[in-house]
Coordinates of C-alpha atoms in Angstrom, one line a residue:
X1 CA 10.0 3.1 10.6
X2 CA 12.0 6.5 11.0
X3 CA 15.5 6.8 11.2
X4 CA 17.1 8.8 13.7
X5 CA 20.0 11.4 10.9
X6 CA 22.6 10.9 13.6
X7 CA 23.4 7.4 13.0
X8 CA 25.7 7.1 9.6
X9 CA 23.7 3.9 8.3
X10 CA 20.2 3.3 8.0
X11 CA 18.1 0.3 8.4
X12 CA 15.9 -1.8 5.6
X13 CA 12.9 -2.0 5.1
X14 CA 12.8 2.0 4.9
X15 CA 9.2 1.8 4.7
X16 CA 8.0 -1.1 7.1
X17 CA 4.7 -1.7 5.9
X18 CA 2.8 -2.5 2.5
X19 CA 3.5 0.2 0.3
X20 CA 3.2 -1.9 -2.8
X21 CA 5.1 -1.9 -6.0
X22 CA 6.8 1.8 -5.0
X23 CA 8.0 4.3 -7.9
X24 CA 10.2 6.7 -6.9
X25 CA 11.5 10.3 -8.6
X26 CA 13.6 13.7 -7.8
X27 CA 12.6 16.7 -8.8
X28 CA 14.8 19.2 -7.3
X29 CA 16.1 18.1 -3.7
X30 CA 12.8 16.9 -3.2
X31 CA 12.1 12.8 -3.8
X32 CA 8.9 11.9 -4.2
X33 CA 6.8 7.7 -4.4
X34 CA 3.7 6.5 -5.2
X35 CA 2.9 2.9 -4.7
X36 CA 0.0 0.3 -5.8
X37 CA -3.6 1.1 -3.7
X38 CA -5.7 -1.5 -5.8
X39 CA -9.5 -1.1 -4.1
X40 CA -8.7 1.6 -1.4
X41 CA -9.9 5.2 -1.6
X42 CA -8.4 7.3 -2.1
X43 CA -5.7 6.0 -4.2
X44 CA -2.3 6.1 -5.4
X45 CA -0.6 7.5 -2.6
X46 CA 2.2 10.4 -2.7
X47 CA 4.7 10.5 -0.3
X48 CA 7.8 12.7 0.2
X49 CA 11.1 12.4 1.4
X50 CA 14.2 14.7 1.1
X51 CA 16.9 11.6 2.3
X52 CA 15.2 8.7 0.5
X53 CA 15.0 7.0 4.5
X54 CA 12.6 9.0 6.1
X55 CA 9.4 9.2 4.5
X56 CA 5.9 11.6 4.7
X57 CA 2.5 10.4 2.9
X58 CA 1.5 14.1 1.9
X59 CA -1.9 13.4 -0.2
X60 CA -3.5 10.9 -2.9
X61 CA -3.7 11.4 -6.3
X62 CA -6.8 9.5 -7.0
X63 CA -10.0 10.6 -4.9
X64 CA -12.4 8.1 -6.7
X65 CA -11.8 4.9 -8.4
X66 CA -13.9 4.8 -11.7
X67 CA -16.2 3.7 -12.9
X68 CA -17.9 4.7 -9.8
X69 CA -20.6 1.1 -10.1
X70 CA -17.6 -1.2 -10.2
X71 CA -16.4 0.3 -7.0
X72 CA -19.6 0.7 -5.5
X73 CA -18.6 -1.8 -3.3
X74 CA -14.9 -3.7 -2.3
X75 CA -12.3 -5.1 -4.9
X76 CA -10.1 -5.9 -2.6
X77 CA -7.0 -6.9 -5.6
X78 CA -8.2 -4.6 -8.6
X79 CA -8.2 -1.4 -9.3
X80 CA -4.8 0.5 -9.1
X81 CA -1.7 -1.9 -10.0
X82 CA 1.6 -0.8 -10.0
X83 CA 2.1 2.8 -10.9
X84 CA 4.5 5.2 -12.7
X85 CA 5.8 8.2 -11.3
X86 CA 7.4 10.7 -13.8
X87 CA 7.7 14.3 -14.0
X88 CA 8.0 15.8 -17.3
X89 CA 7.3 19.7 -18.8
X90 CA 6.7 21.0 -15.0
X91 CA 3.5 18.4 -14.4
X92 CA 3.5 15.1 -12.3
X93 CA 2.4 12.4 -14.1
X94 CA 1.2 8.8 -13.0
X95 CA 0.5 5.7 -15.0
X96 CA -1.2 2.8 -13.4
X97 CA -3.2 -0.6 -15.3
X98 CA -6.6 -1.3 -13.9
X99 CA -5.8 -5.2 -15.0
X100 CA -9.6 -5.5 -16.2
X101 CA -10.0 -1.9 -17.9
X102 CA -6.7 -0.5 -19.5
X103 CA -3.6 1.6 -19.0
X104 CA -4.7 5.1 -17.1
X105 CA -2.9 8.3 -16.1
X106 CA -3.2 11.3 -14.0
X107 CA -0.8 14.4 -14.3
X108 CA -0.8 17.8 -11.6
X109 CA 0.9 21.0 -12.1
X110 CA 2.2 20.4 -7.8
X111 CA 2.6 16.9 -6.5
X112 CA -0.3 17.7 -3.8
X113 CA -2.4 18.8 -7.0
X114 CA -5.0 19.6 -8.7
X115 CA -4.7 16.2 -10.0
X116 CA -6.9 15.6 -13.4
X117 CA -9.5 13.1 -14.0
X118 CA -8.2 9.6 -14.7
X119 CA -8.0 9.2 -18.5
X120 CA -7.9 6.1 -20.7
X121 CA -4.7 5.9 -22.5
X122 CA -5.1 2.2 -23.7
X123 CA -8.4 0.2 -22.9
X124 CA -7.9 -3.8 -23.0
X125 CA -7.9 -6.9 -20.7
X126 CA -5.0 -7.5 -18.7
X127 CA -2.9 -4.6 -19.4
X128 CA -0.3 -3.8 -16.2
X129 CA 2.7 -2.2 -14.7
X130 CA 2.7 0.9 -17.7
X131 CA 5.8 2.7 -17.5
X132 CA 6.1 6.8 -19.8
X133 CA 9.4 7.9 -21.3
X134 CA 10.3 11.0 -22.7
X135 CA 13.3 10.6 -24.2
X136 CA 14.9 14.6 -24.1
X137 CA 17.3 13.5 -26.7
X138 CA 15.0 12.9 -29.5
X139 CA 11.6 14.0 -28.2
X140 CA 10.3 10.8 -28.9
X141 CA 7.6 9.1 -26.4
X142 CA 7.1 5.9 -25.2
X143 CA 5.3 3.1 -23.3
X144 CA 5.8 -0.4 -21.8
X145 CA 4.0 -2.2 -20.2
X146 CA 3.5 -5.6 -18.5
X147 CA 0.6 -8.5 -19.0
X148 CA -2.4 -10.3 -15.9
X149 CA -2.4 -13.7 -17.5
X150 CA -5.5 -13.9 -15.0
X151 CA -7.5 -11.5 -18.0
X152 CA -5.6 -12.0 -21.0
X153 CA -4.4 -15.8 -21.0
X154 CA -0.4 -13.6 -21.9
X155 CA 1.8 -13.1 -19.3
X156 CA 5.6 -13.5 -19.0
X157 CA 6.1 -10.9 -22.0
X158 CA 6.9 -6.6 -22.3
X159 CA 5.4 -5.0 -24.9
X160 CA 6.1 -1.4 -26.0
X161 CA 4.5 1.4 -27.9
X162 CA 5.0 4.9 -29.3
X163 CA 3.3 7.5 -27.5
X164 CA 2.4 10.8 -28.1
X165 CA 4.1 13.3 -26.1
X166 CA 1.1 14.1 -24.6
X167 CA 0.8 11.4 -22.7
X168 CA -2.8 10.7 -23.8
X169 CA -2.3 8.4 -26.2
X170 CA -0.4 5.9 -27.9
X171 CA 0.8 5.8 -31.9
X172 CA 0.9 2.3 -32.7
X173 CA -0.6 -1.5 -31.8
X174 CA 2.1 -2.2 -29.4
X175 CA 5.1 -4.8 -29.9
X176 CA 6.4 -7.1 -27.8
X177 CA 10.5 -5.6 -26.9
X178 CA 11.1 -8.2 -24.1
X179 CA 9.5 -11.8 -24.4
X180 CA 10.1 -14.0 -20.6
X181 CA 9.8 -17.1 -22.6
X182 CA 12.7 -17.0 -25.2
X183 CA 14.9 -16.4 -21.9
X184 CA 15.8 -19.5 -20.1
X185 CA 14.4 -19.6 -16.5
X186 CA 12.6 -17.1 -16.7
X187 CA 9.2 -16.2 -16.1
X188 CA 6.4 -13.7 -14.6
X189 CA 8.5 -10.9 -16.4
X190 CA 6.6 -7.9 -15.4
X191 CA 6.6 -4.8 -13.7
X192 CA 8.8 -2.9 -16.1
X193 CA 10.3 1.0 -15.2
X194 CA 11.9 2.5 -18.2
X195 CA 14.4 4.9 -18.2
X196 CA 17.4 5.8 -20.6
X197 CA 20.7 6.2 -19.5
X198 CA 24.3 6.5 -21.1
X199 CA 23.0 6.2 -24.9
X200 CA 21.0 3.0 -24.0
X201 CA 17.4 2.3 -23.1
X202 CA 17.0 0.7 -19.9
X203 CA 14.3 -1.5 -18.4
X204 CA 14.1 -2.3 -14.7
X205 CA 11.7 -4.9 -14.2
X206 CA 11.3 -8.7 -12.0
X207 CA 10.5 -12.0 -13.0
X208 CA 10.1 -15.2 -10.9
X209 CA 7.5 -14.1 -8.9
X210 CA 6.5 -11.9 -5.6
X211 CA 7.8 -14.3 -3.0
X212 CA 10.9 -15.8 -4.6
X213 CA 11.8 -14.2 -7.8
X214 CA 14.8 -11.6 -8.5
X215 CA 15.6 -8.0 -10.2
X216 CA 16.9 -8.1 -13.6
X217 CA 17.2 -5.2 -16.2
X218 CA 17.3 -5.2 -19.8
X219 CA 19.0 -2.4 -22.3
X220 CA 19.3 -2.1 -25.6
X221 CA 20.4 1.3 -28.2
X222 CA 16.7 1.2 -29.9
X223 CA 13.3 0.8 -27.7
X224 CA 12.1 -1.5 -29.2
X225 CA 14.8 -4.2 -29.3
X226 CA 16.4 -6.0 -28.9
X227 CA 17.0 -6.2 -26.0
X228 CA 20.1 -7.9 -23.5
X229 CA 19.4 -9.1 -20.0
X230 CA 21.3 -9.5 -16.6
X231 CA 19.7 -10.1 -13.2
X232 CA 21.0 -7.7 -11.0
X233 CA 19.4 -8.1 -7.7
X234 CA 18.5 -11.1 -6.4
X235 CA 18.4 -12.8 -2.3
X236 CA 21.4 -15.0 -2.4
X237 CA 22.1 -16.2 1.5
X238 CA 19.9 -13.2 2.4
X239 CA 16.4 -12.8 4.5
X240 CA 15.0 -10.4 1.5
X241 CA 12.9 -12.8 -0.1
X242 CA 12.1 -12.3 -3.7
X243 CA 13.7 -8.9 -4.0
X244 CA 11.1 -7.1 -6.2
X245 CA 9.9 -4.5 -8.0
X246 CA 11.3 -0.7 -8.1
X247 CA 12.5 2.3 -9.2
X248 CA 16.0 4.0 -9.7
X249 CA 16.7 7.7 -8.3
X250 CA 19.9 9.8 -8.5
X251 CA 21.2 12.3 -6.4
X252 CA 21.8 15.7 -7.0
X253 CA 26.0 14.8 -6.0
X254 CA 25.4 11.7 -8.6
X255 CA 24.6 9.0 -5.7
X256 CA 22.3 6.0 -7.4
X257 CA 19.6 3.9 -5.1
X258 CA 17.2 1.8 -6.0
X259 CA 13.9 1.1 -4.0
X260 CA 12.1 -2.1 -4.2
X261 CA 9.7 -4.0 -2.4
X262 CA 10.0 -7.8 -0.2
X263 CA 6.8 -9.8 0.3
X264 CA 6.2 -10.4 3.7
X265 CA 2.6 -12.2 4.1
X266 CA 0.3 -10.4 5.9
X267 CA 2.6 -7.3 6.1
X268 CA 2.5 -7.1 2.3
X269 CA 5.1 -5.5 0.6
X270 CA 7.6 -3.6 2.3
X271 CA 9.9 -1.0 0.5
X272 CA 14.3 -1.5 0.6
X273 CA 16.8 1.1 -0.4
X274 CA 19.6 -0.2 -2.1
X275 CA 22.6 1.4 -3.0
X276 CA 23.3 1.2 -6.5
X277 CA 26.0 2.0 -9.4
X278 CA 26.8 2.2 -12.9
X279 CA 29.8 0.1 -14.4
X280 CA 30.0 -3.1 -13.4
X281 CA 30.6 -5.5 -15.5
X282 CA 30.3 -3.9 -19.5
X283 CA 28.6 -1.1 -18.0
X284 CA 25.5 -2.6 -16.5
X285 CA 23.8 -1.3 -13.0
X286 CA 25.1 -3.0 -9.3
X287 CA 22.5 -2.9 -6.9
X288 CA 22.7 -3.5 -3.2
X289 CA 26.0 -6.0 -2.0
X290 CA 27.3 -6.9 -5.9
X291 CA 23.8 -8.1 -6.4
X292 CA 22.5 -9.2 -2.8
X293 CA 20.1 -6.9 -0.7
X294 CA 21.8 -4.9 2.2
X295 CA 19.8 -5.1 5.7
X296 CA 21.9 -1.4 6.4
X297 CA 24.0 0.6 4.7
X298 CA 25.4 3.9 4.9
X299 CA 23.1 6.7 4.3
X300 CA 22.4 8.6 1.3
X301 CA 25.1 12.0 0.8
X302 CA 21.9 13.8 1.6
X303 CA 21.6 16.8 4.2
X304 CA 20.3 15.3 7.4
X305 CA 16.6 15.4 8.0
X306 CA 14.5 15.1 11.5
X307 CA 13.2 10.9 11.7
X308 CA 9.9 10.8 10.0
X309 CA 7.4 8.2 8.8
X310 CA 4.0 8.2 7.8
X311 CA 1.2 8.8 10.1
X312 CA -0.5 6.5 11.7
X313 CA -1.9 7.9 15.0
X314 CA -4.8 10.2 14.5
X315 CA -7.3 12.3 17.1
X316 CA -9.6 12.4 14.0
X317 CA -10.0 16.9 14.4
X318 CA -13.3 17.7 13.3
X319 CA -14.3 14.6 12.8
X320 CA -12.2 14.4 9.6
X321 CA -9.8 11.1 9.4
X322 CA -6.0 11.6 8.6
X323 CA -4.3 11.0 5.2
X324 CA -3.3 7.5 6.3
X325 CA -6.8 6.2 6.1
X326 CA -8.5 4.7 2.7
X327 CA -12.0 3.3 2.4
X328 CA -12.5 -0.4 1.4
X329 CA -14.5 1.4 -1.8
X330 CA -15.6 4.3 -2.8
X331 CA -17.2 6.1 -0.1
X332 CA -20.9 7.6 0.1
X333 CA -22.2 10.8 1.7
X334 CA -23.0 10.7 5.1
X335 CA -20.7 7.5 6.2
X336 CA -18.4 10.0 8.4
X337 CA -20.1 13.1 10.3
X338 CA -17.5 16.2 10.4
X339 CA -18.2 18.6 13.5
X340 CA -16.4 20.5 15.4
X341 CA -14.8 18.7 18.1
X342 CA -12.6 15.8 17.9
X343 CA -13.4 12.2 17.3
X344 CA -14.5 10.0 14.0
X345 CA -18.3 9.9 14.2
X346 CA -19.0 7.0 12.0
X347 CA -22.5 6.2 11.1
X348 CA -23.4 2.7 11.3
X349 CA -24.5 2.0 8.0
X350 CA -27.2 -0.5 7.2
X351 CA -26.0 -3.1 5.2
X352 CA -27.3 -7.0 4.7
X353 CA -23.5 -7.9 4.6
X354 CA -23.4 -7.1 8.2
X355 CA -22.2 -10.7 9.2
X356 CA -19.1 -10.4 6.7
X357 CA -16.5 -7.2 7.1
X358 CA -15.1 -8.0 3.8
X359 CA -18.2 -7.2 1.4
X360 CA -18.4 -3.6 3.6
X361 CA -17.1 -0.8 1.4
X362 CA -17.8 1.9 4.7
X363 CA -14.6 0.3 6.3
X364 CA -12.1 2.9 7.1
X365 CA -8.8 1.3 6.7
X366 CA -5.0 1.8 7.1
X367 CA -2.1 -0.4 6.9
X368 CA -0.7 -2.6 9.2
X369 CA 2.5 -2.1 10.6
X370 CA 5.4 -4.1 10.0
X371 CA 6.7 -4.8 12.9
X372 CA 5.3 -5.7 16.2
X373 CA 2.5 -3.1 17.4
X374 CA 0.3 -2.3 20.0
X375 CA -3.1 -0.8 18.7
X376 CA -5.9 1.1 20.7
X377 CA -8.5 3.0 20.3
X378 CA -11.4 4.5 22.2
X379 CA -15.0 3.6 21.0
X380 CA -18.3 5.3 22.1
X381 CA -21.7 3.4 20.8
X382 CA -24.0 6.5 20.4
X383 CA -27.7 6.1 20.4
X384 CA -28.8 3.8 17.7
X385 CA -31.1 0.7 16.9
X386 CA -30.6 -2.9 18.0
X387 CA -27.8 -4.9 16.1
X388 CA -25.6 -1.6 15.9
X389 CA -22.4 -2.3 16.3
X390 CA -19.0 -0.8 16.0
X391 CA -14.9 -1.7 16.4
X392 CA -11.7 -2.4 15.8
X393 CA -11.0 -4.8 12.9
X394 CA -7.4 -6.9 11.8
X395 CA -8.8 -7.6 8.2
X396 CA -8.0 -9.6 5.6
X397 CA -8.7 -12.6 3.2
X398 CA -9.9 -14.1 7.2
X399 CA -10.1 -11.0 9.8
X400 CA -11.4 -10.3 13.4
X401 CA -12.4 -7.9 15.4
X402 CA -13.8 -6.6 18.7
X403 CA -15.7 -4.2 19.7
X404 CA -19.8 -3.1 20.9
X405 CA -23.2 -4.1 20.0
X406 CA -26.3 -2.9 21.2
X407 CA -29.1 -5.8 22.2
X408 CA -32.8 -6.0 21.8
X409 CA -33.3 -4.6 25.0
X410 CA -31.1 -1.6 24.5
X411 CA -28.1 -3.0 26.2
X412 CA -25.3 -2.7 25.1
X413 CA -22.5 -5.7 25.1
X414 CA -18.5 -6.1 24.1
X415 CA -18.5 -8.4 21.1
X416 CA -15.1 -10.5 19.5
X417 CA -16.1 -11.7 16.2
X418 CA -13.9 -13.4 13.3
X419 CA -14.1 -15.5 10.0
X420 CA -12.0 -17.6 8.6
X421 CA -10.6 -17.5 5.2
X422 CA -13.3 -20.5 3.8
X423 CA -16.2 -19.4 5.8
X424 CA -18.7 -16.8 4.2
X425 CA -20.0 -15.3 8.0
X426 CA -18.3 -14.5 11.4
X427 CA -18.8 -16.4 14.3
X428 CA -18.2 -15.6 18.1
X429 CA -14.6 -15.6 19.1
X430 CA -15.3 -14.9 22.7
X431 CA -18.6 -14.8 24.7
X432 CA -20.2 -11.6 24.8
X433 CA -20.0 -9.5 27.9
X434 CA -21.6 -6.4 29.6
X435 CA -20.4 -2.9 28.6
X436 CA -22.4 -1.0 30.7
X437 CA -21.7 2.3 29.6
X438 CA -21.5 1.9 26.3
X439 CA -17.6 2.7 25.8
X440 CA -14.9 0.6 25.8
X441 CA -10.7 1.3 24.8
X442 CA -10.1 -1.4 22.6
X443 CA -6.7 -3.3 22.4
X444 CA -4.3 -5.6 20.1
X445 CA -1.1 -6.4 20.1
X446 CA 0.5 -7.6 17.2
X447 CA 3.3 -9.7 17.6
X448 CA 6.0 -11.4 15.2
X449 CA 4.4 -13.3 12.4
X450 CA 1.2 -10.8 12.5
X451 CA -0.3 -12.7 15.6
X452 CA -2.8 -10.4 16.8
X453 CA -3.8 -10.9 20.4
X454 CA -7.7 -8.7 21.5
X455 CA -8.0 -7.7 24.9
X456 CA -10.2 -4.8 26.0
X457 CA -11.6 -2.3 28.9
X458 CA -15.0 -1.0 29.7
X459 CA -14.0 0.6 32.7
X460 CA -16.7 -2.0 34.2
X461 CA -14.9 -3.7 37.8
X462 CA -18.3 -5.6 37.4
X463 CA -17.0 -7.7 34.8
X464 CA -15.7 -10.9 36.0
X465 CA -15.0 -12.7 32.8
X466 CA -11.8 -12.8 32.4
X467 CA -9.7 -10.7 35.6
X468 CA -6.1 -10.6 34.1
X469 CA -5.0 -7.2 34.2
X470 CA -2.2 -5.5 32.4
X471 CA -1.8 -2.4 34.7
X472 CA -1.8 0.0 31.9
X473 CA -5.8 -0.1 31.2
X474 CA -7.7 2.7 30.5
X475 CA -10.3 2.1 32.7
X476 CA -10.9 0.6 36.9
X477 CA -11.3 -2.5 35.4
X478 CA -8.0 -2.5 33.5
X479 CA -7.8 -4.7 29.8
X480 CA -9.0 -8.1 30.1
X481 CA -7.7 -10.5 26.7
X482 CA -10.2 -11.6 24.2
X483 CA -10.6 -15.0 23.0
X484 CA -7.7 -16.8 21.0
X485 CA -4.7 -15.4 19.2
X486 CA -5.6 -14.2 15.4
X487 CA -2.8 -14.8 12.7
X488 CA -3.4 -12.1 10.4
X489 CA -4.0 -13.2 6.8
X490 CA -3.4 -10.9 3.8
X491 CA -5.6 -10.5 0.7
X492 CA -4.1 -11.8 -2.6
X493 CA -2.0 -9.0 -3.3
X494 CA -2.8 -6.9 -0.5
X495 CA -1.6 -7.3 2.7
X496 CA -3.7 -7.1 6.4
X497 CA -5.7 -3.8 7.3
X498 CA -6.5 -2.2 10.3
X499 CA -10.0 -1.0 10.4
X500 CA -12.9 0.8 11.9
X501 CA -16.3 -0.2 11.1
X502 CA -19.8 0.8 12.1
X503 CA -22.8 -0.9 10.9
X504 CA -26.5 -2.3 11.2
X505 CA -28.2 -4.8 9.6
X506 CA -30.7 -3.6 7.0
X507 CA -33.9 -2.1 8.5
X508 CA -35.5 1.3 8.2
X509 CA -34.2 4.4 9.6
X510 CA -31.1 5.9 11.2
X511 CA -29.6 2.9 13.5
X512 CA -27.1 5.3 14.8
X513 CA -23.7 6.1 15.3
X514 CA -20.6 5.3 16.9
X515 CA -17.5 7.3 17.7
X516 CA -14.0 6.6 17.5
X517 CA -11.0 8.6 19.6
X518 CA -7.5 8.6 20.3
X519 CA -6.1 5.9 17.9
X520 CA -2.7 4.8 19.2
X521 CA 0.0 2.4 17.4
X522 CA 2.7 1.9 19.5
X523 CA 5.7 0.3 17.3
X524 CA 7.5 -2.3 20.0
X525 CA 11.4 -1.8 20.4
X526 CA 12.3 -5.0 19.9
X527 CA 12.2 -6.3 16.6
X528 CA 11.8 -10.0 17.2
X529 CA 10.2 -10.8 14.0
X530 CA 13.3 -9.2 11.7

């Protein structure tokens, strides 16, 4: 959500939707964060920001997720986990662990690019949450990193390395510098962003878990140990659950923050900005209210910037979509038609998954907002074979959507669809009804808690179905609601997603295409949910 630069304070979350385990860095007056985009494509997002509240997604680093087979298709929680933004010798660099391949980086001469291949800098099971340092004072290199009990049986431990200053490598077998389990009450230590700072070395990382856990930071005059801790963020009589995961940044005029993200269900992880300084108590960092999270705060002594956020409307020009949306996997030739007009021209892919959206890797997907939203968007079924279908999907570990179908008799019908969570295929959430031109605007509203409520409008007076009119429909007919209200579930890790699909079951041939225009979110002024 932007912020308006006239009022002194701004508002948490900073970044109201799931922007997952953000890093964040300055390089000049310029700050720049990458976050966690585990299966999507393209990944590791880049965004920019020159007052650390307002906030532009300005490219990917990652086109393709590799190996290319094992992302043939969707992985909804692997892939990219919780990356590390530096910049060092005038590149960029990002680390990132793949939790069943290994420690990777990327590094570009210009934070929009060229980025280079993804290289191996470690391969093992279970391997997360890598975080460089080049320390200027000795021109030493090093690595931490965190562990996936889920592929290596270890969690709850930091173990660090020397690396060589090219970043492509590391010197030794590793050593554990921070062990969770010798600390009382601790545990699920991971996530750890190294730094040095005042003639100590420094390591920002969580324990206790997404949902409930806390901040601490750990220094110590040699990296590897040992090591003293303090928690140093944590929710207290707060609404900032689990306070989670960051980075620290400094000003050019010396002002310290620290972003971090709060678990919140089907939103995912949203991203804070806490103030933060130096001193307090022997010399360790205070973040947010002498350890609590702050819901506003003054503003960063930054120069004033116009409100800004990250897209999410798009009129698809040329039939390319915007930098917001990411694929489900990595995507194929021939999946999205460019032309010259505007409008997403999908083409409804044959697929024998057709009866479950979560298997689909040609679902184009962005996230969902976190606060209560109206979405809409304008779908055209273009010629195509019977069982074609296209529309708007809430997605998730149980999703929903709505949208058209052509019949066996050429016909084509407004469908509502969902599955839940345990079921392995979609059933009807609303009788199907007549769409007689083969167009419909399509509708939901997202209210607190992520209950999505479907409506739609054909532009057909002829349908009787269901009467209730809005007033603000597209169409005569006006929007009519859709079968029940949907609670939007997230993924393991990854919260809801907003989709468009187009599909066919398997057969031979083209079965057509389907386009999309004028994709609306309209963010609600009342924040009833917050």
């Amino acid at each position: 959500m932007s912020a308006d630069p006239a009022e002194p304070v701004y508002r948490n979350p900073v970044l109201d939707a799931d922007w997952s385990d953000p890093d964040v860095i300055r390089v000049g007056d310029d700050f720049y964060l990458t976050a966690s985009s585990f299966g999507r494509v393209p990944g590791l997002p880049l965004l920019h920001s020159r007052d650390l509240v307002n906030w532009t997604l300005v490219g990917h680093a990652l086109q393709r997720l590799e190996p290319e087979s094992e992302f043939a298709a969707p992985r909804h929680d692997c892939g990219v986990w919780a990356p590390s933004l530096r910049h060092h010798d005038g590149r960029f660099w990002i680390f990132w662990g793949d939790p069943d391949r290994g420690v990777f980086q990327v590094n570009a001469p210009e934070i929009r690019g060229p980025w280079t291949r993804p290289h191996l800098v470690k391969a093992g099971k279970g391997l997360i949450d890598p975080c460089p340092l080049w320390d200027d004072e000795t021109g030493e290199a090093y690595l931490v990193h965190a562990w996936a009990k889920s592929r290596s049986g270890v969690k709850n431990r930091l173990t660090g390395h020397r690396m060589h200053p090219h970043g492509t490598e590391l010197l030794d077998e590793g050593k554990v510098i921070v062990d969770g389990d010798r600390i009382p009450g601790w545990f699920t230590l991971e996530g750890p962003k190294l730094y040095r700072h005042d003639g100590w070395f420094w390591i920002f990382a969580p324990a206790g878990g997404v949902e409930t856990g806390w901040q601490g930071a750990f220094r110590s005059r040699a990296f590897f140990g040992p090591y003293e801790e303090k928690v140093v963020l944590e929710q207290k009589d707060t609404d900032v659950n689990g306070p989670h995961q960051g980075g620290w940044v400094r000003t050019p005029s010396g002002e310290d923050w620290f972003l971090h993200f709060q678990q919140r269900g089907a939103y995912g992880r949203v991203v804070h900005l806490q103030p933060m300084r130096w001193g307090g108590g022997g010399g360790w960092p205070v973040i947010g209210d002498d350890g609590a999270p702050v819901a506003e705060h003054r503003r960063p002594d930054l120069p004033p910037q116009p409100p800004a956020a990250p897209a999410t409307d798009d009129d698809f020009p040329g039939g390319r979509p915007g930098r917001q949306w990411q694929w489900t996997a990595n995507p194929r030739d021939g999946w999205a038609t460019h032309h010259s007009a505007d409008g997403l021209r999908l083409t409804c892919v044959r697929t024998p998954d057709a009866h479950d959206l979560r298997a689909l890797p040609n679902v184009l997907t962005q996230r969902l907002p976190g606060t209560p939203c109206t979405v809409e968007v304008d779908l055209r079924l273009d010629d195509g074979e019977p069982g074609a279908r296209a529309g708007l999907a809430v997605l998730g570990d149980a999703y929903s959507w709505i949208g058209l179908q052509r019949g066996p008799d050429g016909t084509v019908r407004l469908v509502h669809r969902f599955a839940e969570t345990v079921a392995d295929q979609e059933r009807d959430a609303a009788p199907p009804r007549p769409a007689t031109g083969g167009r419909a605007r399509l509708r939901v509203d997202i209210d607190a808690g992520a209950r999505c409520r479907f409506s739609y409008d054909t532009g057909d007076t002829g349908d009787t179905a269901n009467t209730a009119d809005t007033g603000d429909g597209a169409g005569q007919g006006g929007f009519r609601p859709s079968g029940q209200v949907f609670a939007a579930t997230p993924w393991r890790w990854v919260g809801a997603l907003l989709g468009l699909v187009a599909l066919a079951p398997t057969g031979q041939g083209h079965a057509g295409t389907a386009t999309f225009t004028q994709f609306r979110i309209r963010i609600q002024e009342k924040r009833a949910d917050r």
